[in-house]
A tleap script that builds the chain and sets N, CA, C and O, in Angstrom:
source leaprc.protein.ff14SB
mol = sequence {
  NMET ALA THR SER LEU SER ALA THR GLY CYS
  VAL GLY THR SER PHE TYR GLY SER TRP GLY
  THR SER ILE VAL GLY GLU ASP TYR THR MET
  LEU ALA LYS SER VAL PRO SER GLN VAL ARG
  MET GLY ARG GLY LYS PRO VAL ARG LEU GLN
  PRO MET MET LYS ASN VAL ASN GLU GLY LYS
  GLY ILE PHE ALA PRO LEU VAL VAL ILE THR
  ARG ASN ILE VAL GLY LYS LYS ARG PHE ASN
  GLN LEU ARG GLY LYS ALA ILE ALA LEU HIE
  SER GLN VAL ILE THR GLU PHE CYS LYS SER
  ILE GLY ALA ASP GLY LYS GLN ARG GLN GLY
  LEU ILE ARG LEU ALA LYS LYS ASN GLY GLU
  TRP LEU GLY PHE LEU CALA
}
set mol.1.N position { 19.424 19.848 5.097 }
set mol.1.CA position { 18.790 20.782 6.028 }
set mol.1.C position { 19.884 21.536 6.720 }
set mol.1.O position { 20.869 20.948 7.165 }
set mol.2.N position { 19.722 22.834 6.817 }
set mol.2.CA position { 20.581 23.777 7.340 }
set mol.2.C position { 20.691 23.906 8.723 }
set mol.2.O position { 19.640 24.066 9.342 }
set mol.3.N position { 21.787 23.869 9.365 }
set mol.3.CA position { 21.896 23.934 10.858 }
set mol.3.C position { 22.800 25.042 11.141 }
set mol.3.O position { 23.817 25.244 10.477 }
set mol.4.N position { 22.394 25.827 12.221 }
set mol.4.CA position { 23.215 27.004 12.760 }
set mol.4.C position { 23.187 26.905 14.114 }
set mol.4.O position { 22.423 26.152 14.718 }
set mol.5.N position { 24.138 27.769 14.720 }
set mol.5.CA position { 24.410 27.969 16.156 }
set mol.5.C position { 23.701 29.270 16.536 }
set mol.5.O position { 24.042 30.327 16.006 }
set mol.6.N position { 22.820 29.220 17.353 }
set mol.6.CA position { 22.124 30.574 17.798 }
set mol.6.C position { 22.835 31.071 18.725 }
set mol.6.O position { 23.813 30.444 19.131 }
set mol.7.N position { 22.457 32.429 19.309 }
set mol.7.CA position { 23.135 33.213 20.317 }
set mol.7.C position { 23.135 32.608 21.646 }
set mol.7.O position { 23.933 32.952 22.518 }
set mol.8.N position { 22.128 31.592 21.823 }
set mol.8.CA position { 22.136 30.873 23.087 }
set mol.8.C position { 23.079 29.536 23.188 }
set mol.8.O position { 23.271 28.877 24.210 }
set mol.9.N position { 23.605 29.301 21.927 }
set mol.9.CA position { 24.603 28.184 21.924 }
set mol.9.C position { 23.929 26.866 21.572 }
set mol.9.O position { 24.569 25.815 21.564 }
set mol.10.N position { 22.659 26.928 21.287 }
set mol.10.CA position { 21.919 25.777 20.842 }
set mol.10.C position { 22.039 25.574 19.298 }
set mol.10.O position { 22.193 26.542 18.555 }
set mol.11.N position { 21.973 24.456 18.893 }
set mol.11.CA position { 22.021 24.145 17.483 }
set mol.11.C position { 20.478 24.189 16.961 }
set mol.11.O position { 19.581 23.512 17.465 }
set mol.12.N position { 20.313 25.079 15.886 }
set mol.12.CA position { 18.952 25.356 15.372 }
set mol.12.C position { 18.975 24.698 13.855 }
set mol.12.O position { 19.995 24.528 13.187 }
set mol.13.N position { 17.675 24.376 13.472 }
set mol.13.CA position { 17.666 23.894 12.113 }
set mol.13.C position { 16.638 24.650 11.397 }
set mol.13.O position { 16.022 25.563 11.948 }
set mol.14.N position { 16.415 24.258 10.057 }
set mol.14.CA position { 15.390 25.022 9.389 }
set mol.14.C position { 14.206 24.121 9.244 }
set mol.14.O position { 13.304 24.361 8.442 }
set mol.15.N position { 14.226 22.983 10.108 }
set mol.15.CA position { 13.148 22.129 10.151 }
set mol.15.C position { 11.977 22.435 11.188 }
set mol.15.O position { 12.195 22.180 12.372 }
set mol.16.N position { 10.950 22.880 10.873 }
set mol.16.CA position { 9.967 23.174 11.823 }
set mol.16.C position { 8.729 22.387 11.597 }
set mol.16.O position { 8.265 22.284 10.461 }
set mol.17.N position { 8.194 21.847 12.589 }
set mol.17.CA position { 6.937 20.981 12.355 }
set mol.17.C position { 7.271 19.547 12.908 }
set mol.17.O position { 8.236 19.305 13.633 }
set mol.18.N position { 6.423 18.702 12.508 }
set mol.18.CA position { 6.552 17.275 12.855 }
set mol.18.C position { 6.612 16.438 11.578 }
set mol.18.O position { 6.315 16.951 10.499 }
set mol.19.N position { 6.975 15.210 11.673 }
set mol.19.CA position { 6.927 14.284 10.422 }
set mol.19.C position { 5.522 14.293 9.732 }
set mol.19.O position { 5.395 14.272 8.507 }
set mol.20.N position { 4.407 14.329 10.672 }
set mol.20.CA position { 3.155 14.105 10.255 }
set mol.20.C position { 2.765 15.422 9.227 }
set mol.20.O position { 2.104 15.337 8.192 }
set mol.21.N position { 3.294 16.513 9.741 }
set mol.21.CA position { 2.776 17.673 8.925 }
set mol.21.C position { 3.696 17.767 7.554 }
set mol.21.O position { 3.256 18.214 6.494 }
set mol.22.N position { 4.881 17.334 7.716 }
set mol.22.CA position { 5.696 17.513 6.644 }
set mol.22.C position { 5.568 16.633 5.616 }
set mol.22.O position { 5.954 16.953 4.492 }
set mol.23.N position { 4.961 15.308 5.890 }
set mol.23.CA position { 4.527 14.301 4.784 }
set mol.23.C position { 3.225 14.506 4.383 }
set mol.23.O position { 2.944 14.250 3.212 }
set mol.24.N position { 2.341 14.937 5.164 }
set mol.24.CA position { 0.814 15.106 4.879 }
set mol.24.C position { 0.545 16.383 4.351 }
set mol.24.O position { -0.346 16.470 3.506 }
set mol.25.N position { 1.228 17.502 4.741 }
set mol.25.CA position { 0.867 18.915 4.466 }
set mol.25.C position { 1.321 19.345 3.101 }
set mol.25.O position { 1.146 18.633 2.112 }
set mol.26.N position { 1.919 20.544 3.061 }
set mol.26.CA position { 2.167 21.129 1.682 }
set mol.26.C position { 3.239 20.453 0.995 }
set mol.26.O position { 3.234 20.477 -0.236 }
set mol.27.N position { 4.257 19.788 1.684 }
set mol.27.CA position { 5.300 19.165 1.016 }
set mol.27.C position { 4.765 17.882 0.157 }
set mol.27.O position { 5.299 17.578 -0.909 }
set mol.28.N position { 3.842 17.271 0.620 }
set mol.28.CA position { 3.317 16.089 -0.044 }
set mol.28.C position { 2.470 16.569 -1.308 }
set mol.28.O position { 2.464 15.932 -2.362 }
set mol.29.N position { 1.747 17.763 -1.107 }
set mol.29.CA position { 1.056 18.338 -2.361 }
set mol.29.C position { 2.085 18.666 -3.481 }
set mol.29.O position { 1.861 18.398 -4.662 }
set mol.30.N position { 3.287 19.295 -3.022 }
set mol.30.CA position { 4.100 19.816 -3.994 }
set mol.30.C position { 4.854 18.536 -4.592 }
set mol.30.O position { 5.224 18.592 -5.765 }
set mol.31.N position { 5.075 17.493 -3.906 }
set mol.31.CA position { 5.804 16.292 -4.469 }
set mol.31.C position { 4.778 15.537 -5.297 }
set mol.31.O position { 5.201 15.024 -6.333 }
set mol.32.N position { 3.563 15.400 -5.012 }
set mol.32.CA position { 2.603 14.847 -5.888 }
set mol.32.C position { 2.365 15.500 -7.291 }
set mol.32.O position { 2.064 14.909 -8.329 }
set mol.33.N position { 2.568 16.865 -7.104 }
set mol.33.CA position { 2.377 17.463 -8.347 }
set mol.33.C position { 3.515 17.514 -9.297 }
set mol.33.O position { 3.348 17.761 -10.491 }
set mol.34.N position { 4.814 17.249 -8.699 }
set mol.34.CA position { 6.020 17.259 -9.450 }
set mol.34.C position { 6.218 15.725 -10.031 }
set mol.34.O position { 7.097 15.522 -10.868 }
set mol.35.N position { 5.480 14.788 -9.620 }
set mol.35.CA position { 5.661 13.422 -10.176 }
set mol.35.C position { 4.582 13.314 -11.454 }
set mol.35.O position { 3.372 13.453 -11.274 }
set mol.36.N position { 5.090 13.086 -12.579 }
set mol.36.CA position { 4.275 12.919 -14.017 }
set mol.36.C position { 3.323 11.844 -13.741 }
set mol.36.O position { 3.664 10.818 -13.153 }
set mol.37.N position { 1.931 12.103 -14.228 }
set mol.37.CA position { 0.981 10.931 -14.195 }
set mol.37.C position { 1.062 10.171 -15.424 }
set mol.37.O position { 0.477 9.100 -15.587 }
set mol.38.N position { 1.943 10.851 -16.461 }
set mol.38.CA position { 1.847 10.034 -17.711 }
set mol.38.C position { 3.301 9.995 -18.071 }
set mol.38.O position { 4.022 10.942 -17.758 }
set mol.39.N position { 3.780 8.936 -18.723 }
set mol.39.CA position { 5.123 8.782 -19.219 }
set mol.39.C position { 5.184 8.625 -20.898 }
set mol.39.O position { 4.465 7.812 -21.480 }
set mol.40.N position { 5.935 9.323 -21.457 }
set mol.40.CA position { 6.130 8.907 -22.804 }
set mol.40.C position { 7.022 7.887 -23.187 }
set mol.40.O position { 8.122 7.720 -22.658 }
set mol.41.N position { 6.539 7.168 -24.147 }
set mol.41.CA position { 7.276 6.033 -24.514 }
set mol.41.C position { 7.804 6.229 -25.993 }
set mol.41.O position { 7.028 6.016 -26.925 }
set mol.42.N position { 8.979 6.589 -26.206 }
set mol.42.CA position { 9.570 6.844 -27.653 }
set mol.42.C position { 8.836 8.132 -27.967 }
set mol.42.O position { 8.733 9.023 -27.124 }
set mol.43.N position { 8.299 8.229 -29.251 }
set mol.43.CA position { 7.559 9.379 -29.848 }
set mol.43.C position { 6.089 9.174 -29.831 }
set mol.43.O position { 5.391 10.072 -30.301 }
set mol.44.N position { 5.528 8.100 -29.348 }
set mol.44.CA position { 4.173 7.854 -29.298 }
set mol.44.C position { 3.304 8.593 -28.325 }
set mol.44.O position { 3.746 9.604 -27.778 }
set mol.45.N position { 2.156 8.175 -28.086 }
set mol.45.CA position { 1.187 8.825 -27.268 }
set mol.45.C position { 1.834 8.617 -25.798 }
set mol.45.O position { 2.620 7.695 -25.582 }
set mol.46.N position { 1.410 9.617 -24.727 }
set mol.46.CA position { 1.726 9.197 -23.340 }
set mol.46.C position { 1.114 8.030 -22.815 }
set mol.46.O position { -0.089 7.860 -23.013 }
set mol.47.N position { 1.799 7.176 -22.149 }
set mol.47.CA position { 1.238 6.057 -21.362 }
set mol.47.C position { 0.824 6.294 -20.006 }
set mol.47.O position { 1.670 6.711 -19.214 }
set mol.48.N position { -0.353 6.090 -19.625 }
set mol.48.CA position { -0.781 6.337 -18.235 }
set mol.48.C position { -0.177 5.152 -17.422 }
set mol.48.O position { -0.259 3.977 -17.778 }
set mol.49.N position { 0.429 5.586 -16.312 }
set mol.49.CA position { 0.773 4.557 -15.291 }
set mol.49.C position { -0.291 3.791 -14.569 }
set mol.49.O position { -1.271 4.422 -14.173 }
set mol.50.N position { -0.216 2.538 -14.356 }
set mol.50.CA position { -1.205 1.827 -13.715 }
set mol.50.C position { -0.970 1.884 -12.159 }
set mol.50.O position { 0.134 1.564 -11.718 }
set mol.51.N position { -1.906 2.255 -11.379 }
set mol.51.CA position { -1.699 2.113 -9.941 }
set mol.51.C position { -1.568 0.647 -9.588 }
set mol.51.O position { -2.192 -0.257 -10.144 }
set mol.52.N position { -0.689 0.502 -8.601 }
set mol.52.CA position { -0.531 -0.907 -8.037 }
set mol.52.C position { -1.452 -1.062 -6.859 }
set mol.52.O position { -1.352 -0.370 -5.846 }
set mol.53.N position { -2.410 -2.059 -7.047 }
set mol.53.CA position { -3.338 -2.288 -5.964 }
set mol.53.C position { -2.688 -3.657 -5.325 }
set mol.53.O position { -2.700 -4.691 -5.994 }
set mol.54.N position { -2.193 -3.630 -4.171 }
set mol.54.CA position { -1.529 -4.850 -3.616 }
set mol.54.C position { -2.107 -4.940 -2.164 }
set mol.54.O position { -2.461 -3.979 -1.479 }
set mol.55.N position { -2.138 -6.173 -1.838 }
set mol.55.CA position { -2.545 -6.481 -0.607 }
set mol.55.C position { -1.478 -6.306 0.545 }
set mol.55.O position { -0.456 -6.979 0.410 }
set mol.56.N position { -1.566 -5.563 1.568 }
set mol.56.CA position { -0.513 -5.487 2.537 }
set mol.56.C position { -0.075 -6.552 3.264 }
set mol.56.O position { 1.080 -6.590 3.689 }
set mol.57.N position { -0.933 -7.496 3.471 }
set mol.57.CA position { -0.728 -8.723 4.030 }
set mol.57.C position { -0.391 -9.856 2.944 }
set mol.57.O position { -0.639 -11.010 3.294 }
set mol.58.N position { 0.092 -9.675 1.798 }
set mol.58.CA position { 0.471 -10.704 0.789 }
set mol.58.C position { 1.480 -11.569 1.208 }
set mol.58.O position { 2.547 -11.075 1.570 }
set mol.59.N position { 1.318 -12.808 1.220 }
set mol.59.CA position { 2.405 -13.829 1.676 }
set mol.59.C position { 2.061 -14.095 3.195 }
set mol.59.O position { 2.612 -15.097 3.650 }
set mol.60.N position { 1.312 -13.440 4.002 }
set mol.60.CA position { 1.146 -13.617 5.281 }
set mol.60.C position { -0.288 -14.320 5.632 }
set mol.60.O position { -1.167 -14.294 4.770 }
set mol.61.N position { -0.482 -14.822 6.641 }
set mol.61.CA position { -1.670 -15.556 7.046 }
set mol.61.C position { -1.539 -16.993 6.809 }
set mol.61.O position { -0.673 -17.483 6.083 }
set mol.62.N position { -2.527 -17.723 7.517 }
set mol.62.CA position { -2.379 -19.069 7.606 }
set mol.62.C position { -2.750 -19.831 6.306 }
set mol.62.O position { -2.298 -20.965 6.150 }
set mol.63.N position { -3.589 -19.242 5.320 }
set mol.63.CA position { -3.855 -19.786 4.137 }
set mol.63.C position { -3.079 -19.253 2.987 }
set mol.63.O position { -3.328 -19.679 1.860 }
set mol.64.N position { -2.255 -18.449 3.159 }
set mol.64.CA position { -1.378 -17.819 2.075 }
set mol.64.C position { -0.567 -18.735 1.252 }
set mol.64.O position { -0.474 -18.583 0.034 }
set mol.65.N position { 0.073 -19.764 1.953 }
set mol.65.CA position { 0.919 -20.725 1.022 }
set mol.65.C position { -0.116 -21.584 0.191 }
set mol.65.O position { 0.140 -21.776 -0.997 }
set mol.66.N position { -1.203 -22.083 0.709 }
set mol.66.CA position { -2.119 -22.884 -0.040 }
set mol.66.C position { -2.654 -21.930 -1.150 }
set mol.66.O position { -2.641 -22.396 -2.290 }
set mol.67.N position { -3.052 -20.856 -1.010 }
set mol.67.CA position { -3.597 -19.784 -2.018 }
set mol.67.C position { -2.544 -19.850 -3.183 }
set mol.67.O position { -2.859 -20.183 -4.325 }
set mol.68.N position { -1.210 -19.491 -2.787 }
set mol.68.CA position { -0.234 -19.379 -3.715 }
set mol.68.C position { -0.027 -20.599 -4.570 }
set mol.68.O position { 0.007 -20.516 -5.798 }
set mol.69.N position { 0.118 -21.775 -3.894 }
set mol.69.CA position { 0.117 -23.016 -4.653 }
set mol.69.C position { -1.008 -23.239 -5.645 }
set mol.69.O position { -0.895 -23.615 -6.812 }
set mol.70.N position { -2.017 -22.968 -5.035 }
set mol.70.CA position { -3.355 -23.191 -6.123 }
set mol.70.C position { -3.227 -22.215 -7.086 }
set mol.70.O position { -3.552 -22.653 -8.190 }
set mol.71.N position { -2.858 -20.990 -7.097 }
set mol.71.CA position { -2.768 -19.942 -8.046 }
set mol.71.C position { -1.636 -20.546 -9.062 }
set mol.71.O position { -1.901 -20.526 -10.264 }
set mol.72.N position { -0.502 -21.031 -8.667 }
set mol.72.CA position { 0.340 -21.468 -9.552 }
set mol.72.C position { -0.186 -22.780 -10.309 }
set mol.72.O position { 0.179 -22.980 -11.467 }
set mol.73.N position { -0.900 -23.522 -9.766 }
set mol.73.CA position { -1.251 -24.807 -10.433 }
set mol.73.C position { -2.367 -24.478 -11.397 }
set mol.73.O position { -2.267 -24.917 -12.543 }
set mol.74.N position { -3.479 -23.713 -11.040 }
set mol.74.CA position { -4.635 -23.474 -12.101 }
set mol.74.C position { -4.383 -22.393 -13.001 }
set mol.74.O position { -5.057 -22.279 -14.025 }
set mol.75.N position { -3.475 -21.593 -12.711 }
set mol.75.CA position { -3.037 -20.369 -13.445 }
set mol.75.C position { -3.757 -19.192 -12.957 }
set mol.75.O position { -4.875 -19.238 -12.443 }
set mol.76.N position { -3.083 -18.169 -13.138 }
set mol.76.CA position { -3.587 -16.826 -12.535 }
set mol.76.C position { -5.073 -16.397 -13.113 }
set mol.76.O position { -5.947 -15.940 -12.376 }
set mol.77.N position { -5.231 -16.592 -14.441 }
set mol.77.CA position { -6.384 -15.993 -14.827 }
set mol.77.C position { -7.740 -16.920 -14.303 }
set mol.77.O position { -8.760 -16.430 -13.817 }
set mol.78.N position { -7.520 -18.181 -14.496 }
set mol.78.CA position { -8.429 -19.029 -13.895 }
set mol.78.C position { -8.760 -18.965 -12.327 }
set mol.78.O position { -9.881 -19.098 -11.837 }
set mol.79.N position { -7.617 -18.746 -11.671 }
set mol.79.CA position { -7.730 -18.612 -10.341 }
set mol.79.C position { -8.577 -17.255 -9.896 }
set mol.79.O position { -9.487 -17.293 -9.068 }
set mol.80.N position { -8.196 -16.218 -10.481 }
set mol.80.CA position { -8.956 -14.960 -10.418 }
set mol.80.C position { -10.400 -15.101 -10.565 }
set mol.80.O position { -11.195 -14.539 -9.811 }
set mol.81.N position { -10.758 -15.896 -11.593 }
set mol.81.CA position { -12.229 -16.187 -11.729 }
set mol.81.C position { -12.954 -16.834 -10.773 }
set mol.81.O position { -14.086 -16.538 -10.388 }
set mol.82.N position { -12.020 -18.040 -10.276 }
set mol.82.CA position { -12.737 -18.756 -9.236 }
set mol.82.C position { -12.807 -17.824 -7.917 }
set mol.82.O position { -13.854 -17.814 -7.269 }
set mol.83.N position { -11.798 -17.108 -7.547 }
set mol.83.CA position { -11.886 -16.109 -6.456 }
set mol.83.C position { -12.940 -15.191 -6.559 }
set mol.83.O position { -13.641 -15.027 -5.560 }
set mol.84.N position { -13.199 -14.519 -7.654 }
set mol.84.CA position { -14.283 -13.754 -7.968 }
set mol.84.C position { -15.725 -14.379 -7.638 }
set mol.84.O position { -16.577 -13.847 -6.926 }
set mol.85.N position { -15.824 -15.551 -8.263 }
set mol.85.CA position { -17.042 -16.211 -7.855 }
set mol.85.C position { -17.086 -16.621 -6.426 }
set mol.85.O position { -18.235 -16.716 -5.993 }
set mol.86.N position { -16.183 -16.874 -5.624 }
set mol.86.CA position { -16.124 -17.183 -4.323 }
set mol.86.C position { -16.693 -15.897 -3.540 }
set mol.86.O position { -17.615 -15.978 -2.728 }
set mol.87.N position { -16.070 -14.762 -3.861 }
set mol.87.CA position { -16.400 -13.530 -3.172 }
set mol.87.C position { -17.634 -13.120 -3.517 }
set mol.87.O position { -18.230 -12.453 -2.671 }
set mol.88.N position { -18.214 -13.361 -4.611 }
set mol.88.CA position { -19.680 -13.050 -5.038 }
set mol.88.C position { -20.654 -13.808 -4.105 }
set mol.88.O position { -21.618 -13.305 -3.527 }
set mol.89.N position { -20.243 -15.118 -4.048 }
set mol.89.CA position { -21.075 -16.098 -3.211 }
set mol.89.C position { -21.224 -15.682 -1.975 }
set mol.89.O position { -22.315 -15.669 -1.406 }
set mol.90.N position { -19.946 -15.242 -1.365 }
set mol.90.CA position { -19.964 -14.938 0.112 }
set mol.90.C position { -20.611 -13.598 0.350 }
set mol.90.O position { -21.154 -13.328 1.422 }
set mol.91.N position { -20.544 -12.773 -0.656 }
set mol.91.CA position { -21.337 -11.518 -0.413 }
set mol.91.C position { -22.908 -11.714 -0.513 }
set mol.91.O position { -23.712 -11.027 0.116 }
set mol.92.N position { -23.242 -12.741 -1.387 }
set mol.92.CA position { -24.731 -13.175 -1.504 }
set mol.92.C position { -25.209 -13.664 -0.179 }
set mol.92.O position { -26.263 -13.278 0.327 }
set mol.93.N position { -24.298 -14.632 0.431 }
set mol.93.CA position { -24.551 -15.173 1.859 }
set mol.93.C position { -24.840 -14.135 2.943 }
set mol.93.O position { -25.771 -14.239 3.742 }
set mol.94.N position { -23.897 -13.047 2.903 }
set mol.94.CA position { -23.937 -12.151 3.808 }
set mol.94.C position { -25.262 -11.314 3.668 }
set mol.94.O position { -25.930 -10.986 4.648 }
set mol.95.N position { -25.567 -11.015 2.454 }
set mol.95.CA position { -26.811 -10.263 2.096 }
set mol.95.C position { -28.003 -10.976 2.448 }
set mol.95.O position { -28.942 -10.281 2.838 }
set mol.96.N position { -28.166 -12.238 2.390 }
set mol.96.CA position { -29.357 -13.119 2.788 }
set mol.96.C position { -29.380 -13.091 4.231 }
set mol.96.O position { -30.467 -12.924 4.785 }
set mol.97.N position { -28.202 -13.248 4.999 }
set mol.97.CA position { -28.177 -13.174 6.497 }
set mol.97.C position { -28.551 -11.778 6.889 }
set mol.97.O position { -29.177 -11.756 7.949 }
set mol.98.N position { -28.373 -10.740 6.403 }
set mol.98.CA position { -28.850 -9.470 6.767 }
set mol.98.C position { -30.311 -9.331 6.603 }
set mol.98.O position { -31.047 -8.739 7.393 }
set mol.99.N position { -30.689 -9.950 5.468 }
set mol.99.CA position { -32.140 -9.819 5.137 }
set mol.99.C position { -33.010 -10.610 6.274 }
set mol.99.O position { -34.052 -10.188 6.775 }
set mol.100.N position { -32.380 -11.809 6.564 }
set mol.100.CA position { -33.166 -12.506 7.540 }
set mol.100.C position { -33.121 -11.897 8.903 }
set mol.100.O position { -34.107 -12.088 9.615 }
set mol.101.N position { -32.118 -11.187 9.381 }
set mol.101.CA position { -32.180 -10.534 10.664 }
set mol.101.C position { -32.563 -9.123 10.721 }
set mol.101.O position { -32.563 -8.502 11.784 }
set mol.102.N position { -32.918 -8.559 9.500 }
set mol.102.CA position { -33.343 -7.339 9.380 }
set mol.102.C position { -32.329 -6.205 9.438 }
set mol.102.O position { -32.630 -5.085 9.850 }
set mol.103.N position { -31.237 -6.505 9.052 }
set mol.103.CA position { -30.114 -5.462 9.240 }
set mol.103.C position { -30.274 -4.630 7.848 }
set mol.103.O position { -30.629 -5.148 6.790 }
set mol.104.N position { -29.954 -3.262 8.023 }
set mol.104.CA position { -30.120 -2.315 6.942 }
set mol.104.C position { -28.760 -2.332 6.142 }
set mol.104.O position { -27.809 -2.993 6.560 }
set mol.105.N position { -28.697 -1.641 5.060 }
set mol.105.CA position { -27.673 -1.581 4.134 }
set mol.105.C position { -26.448 -1.316 4.588 }
set mol.105.O position { -25.506 -1.987 4.165 }
set mol.106.N position { -26.257 -0.364 5.465 }
set mol.106.CA position { -24.983 0.151 6.099 }
set mol.106.C position { -24.398 -1.011 6.728 }
set mol.106.O position { -23.230 -1.343 6.522 }
set mol.107.N position { -25.345 -1.760 7.643 }
set mol.107.CA position { -24.711 -2.731 8.495 }
set mol.107.C position { -24.275 -4.032 7.566 }
set mol.107.O position { -23.460 -4.853 7.987 }
set mol.108.N position { -24.807 -4.127 6.449 }
set mol.108.CA position { -24.452 -5.241 5.482 }
set mol.108.C position { -23.099 -4.876 4.742 }
set mol.108.O position { -22.222 -5.703 4.492 }
set mol.109.N position { -23.046 -3.504 4.419 }
set mol.109.CA position { -21.702 -3.166 3.942 }
set mol.109.C position { -20.635 -3.285 4.811 }
set mol.109.O position { -19.528 -3.602 4.376 }
set mol.110.N position { -20.847 -3.046 6.130 }
set mol.110.CA position { -19.833 -3.132 7.124 }
set mol.110.C position { -19.455 -4.706 7.339 }
set mol.110.O position { -18.301 -5.048 7.601 }
set mol.111.N position { -20.475 -5.582 7.212 }
set mol.111.CA position { -20.146 -7.024 7.344 }
set mol.111.C position { -19.357 -7.543 6.139 }
set mol.111.O position { -18.575 -8.484 6.273 }
set mol.112.N position { -19.558 -6.930 4.947 }
set mol.112.CA position { -18.818 -7.191 3.701 }
set mol.112.C position { -17.411 -6.694 3.830 }
set mol.112.O position { -16.465 -7.416 3.514 }
set mol.113.N position { -17.257 -5.518 4.273 }
set mol.113.CA position { -15.999 -5.031 4.591 }
set mol.113.C position { -15.076 -5.950 5.624 }
set mol.113.O position { -13.896 -6.257 5.453 }
set mol.114.N position { -15.805 -6.253 6.578 }
set mol.114.CA position { -15.212 -6.960 7.697 }
set mol.114.C position { -14.619 -8.431 7.177 }
set mol.114.O position { -13.539 -8.919 7.511 }
set mol.115.N position { -15.571 -8.989 6.303 }
set mol.115.CA position { -15.242 -10.161 5.670 }
set mol.115.C position { -13.948 -9.948 4.677 }
set mol.115.O position { -13.157 -10.878 4.522 }
set mol.116.N position { -13.797 -8.917 4.132 }
set mol.116.CA position { -12.693 -8.627 3.276 }
set mol.116.C position { -11.341 -8.488 4.183 }
set mol.116.O position { -10.291 -8.993 3.784 }
set mol.117.N position { -11.405 -7.861 5.279 }
set mol.117.CA position { -10.255 -7.581 6.059 }
set mol.117.C position { -9.878 -9.069 6.740 }
set mol.117.O position { -8.728 -9.501 6.821 }
set mol.118.N position { -11.011 -9.724 7.183 }
set mol.118.CA position { -10.638 -11.136 7.721 }
set mol.118.C position { -9.964 -12.038 6.605 }
set mol.118.O position { -9.086 -12.840 6.925 }
set mol.119.N position { -10.373 -11.902 5.326 }
set mol.119.CA position { -9.804 -12.711 4.270 }
set mol.119.C position { -8.446 -12.188 3.917 }
set mol.119.O position { -7.655 -12.955 3.368 }
set mol.120.N position { -8.092 -10.914 4.190 }
set mol.120.CA position { -6.709 -10.484 3.950 }
set mol.120.C position { -5.895 -10.996 5.110 }
set mol.120.O position { -4.790 -11.506 4.924 }
set mol.121.N position { -6.426 -10.866 6.292 }
set mol.121.CA position { -5.553 -11.314 7.425 }
set mol.121.C position { -5.287 -12.793 7.537 }
set mol.121.O position { -4.256 -13.249 8.032 }
set mol.122.N position { -6.334 -13.562 7.020 }
set mol.122.CA position { -6.041 -15.030 6.978 }
set mol.122.C position { -5.223 -15.488 5.677 }
set mol.122.O position { -4.738 -16.613 5.563 }
set mol.123.N position { -5.144 -14.625 4.851 }
set mol.123.CA position { -4.291 -14.958 3.646 }
set mol.123.C position { -4.978 -15.457 2.403 }
set mol.123.O position { -4.342 -15.966 1.480 }
set mol.124.N position { -6.273 -15.308 2.391 }
set mol.124.CA position { -7.030 -15.683 1.275 }
set mol.124.C position { -6.890 -14.874 0.057 }
set mol.124.O position { -7.234 -15.358 -1.021 }
set mol.125.N position { -6.415 -13.686 0.135 }
set mol.125.CA position { -6.253 -12.617 -0.829 }
set mol.125.C position { -4.661 -12.589 -1.162 }
set mol.125.O position { -4.213 -11.643 -1.809 }
set mol.126.N position { -3.911 -13.513 -0.767 }
set mol.126.CA position { -2.535 -13.522 -1.211 }
set mol.126.C position { -2.290 -13.556 -2.680 }
set mol.126.O position { -1.137 -13.565 -3.113 }
savepdb mol mol.pdb
quit
């Protein structure tokens, strides 16, 4: 960042704007375009980078230690199968509840999102 002394004696910089505009604005777009979306491994085909989907609350929450221990005991593949079944059953329960009270699809989707946020916060998705 270049700095200079102005005629008034104040130090000036070439930085104009705020952190929000410099990260979200044009600088971010330029940076995103400069990062390759594919990486070449040797002379073969380019390999697409896998996006990392990670829970921001991983390792946090009251049930996180229990979830991690269970995953280590039963294995990651089996654990993810069980977790998927539990999430599907919970979504069915929410759907049936919404039918019984006459809630529309938008409210049902909101309840499912809320259940996911609560699961993350409690550590079920660790």
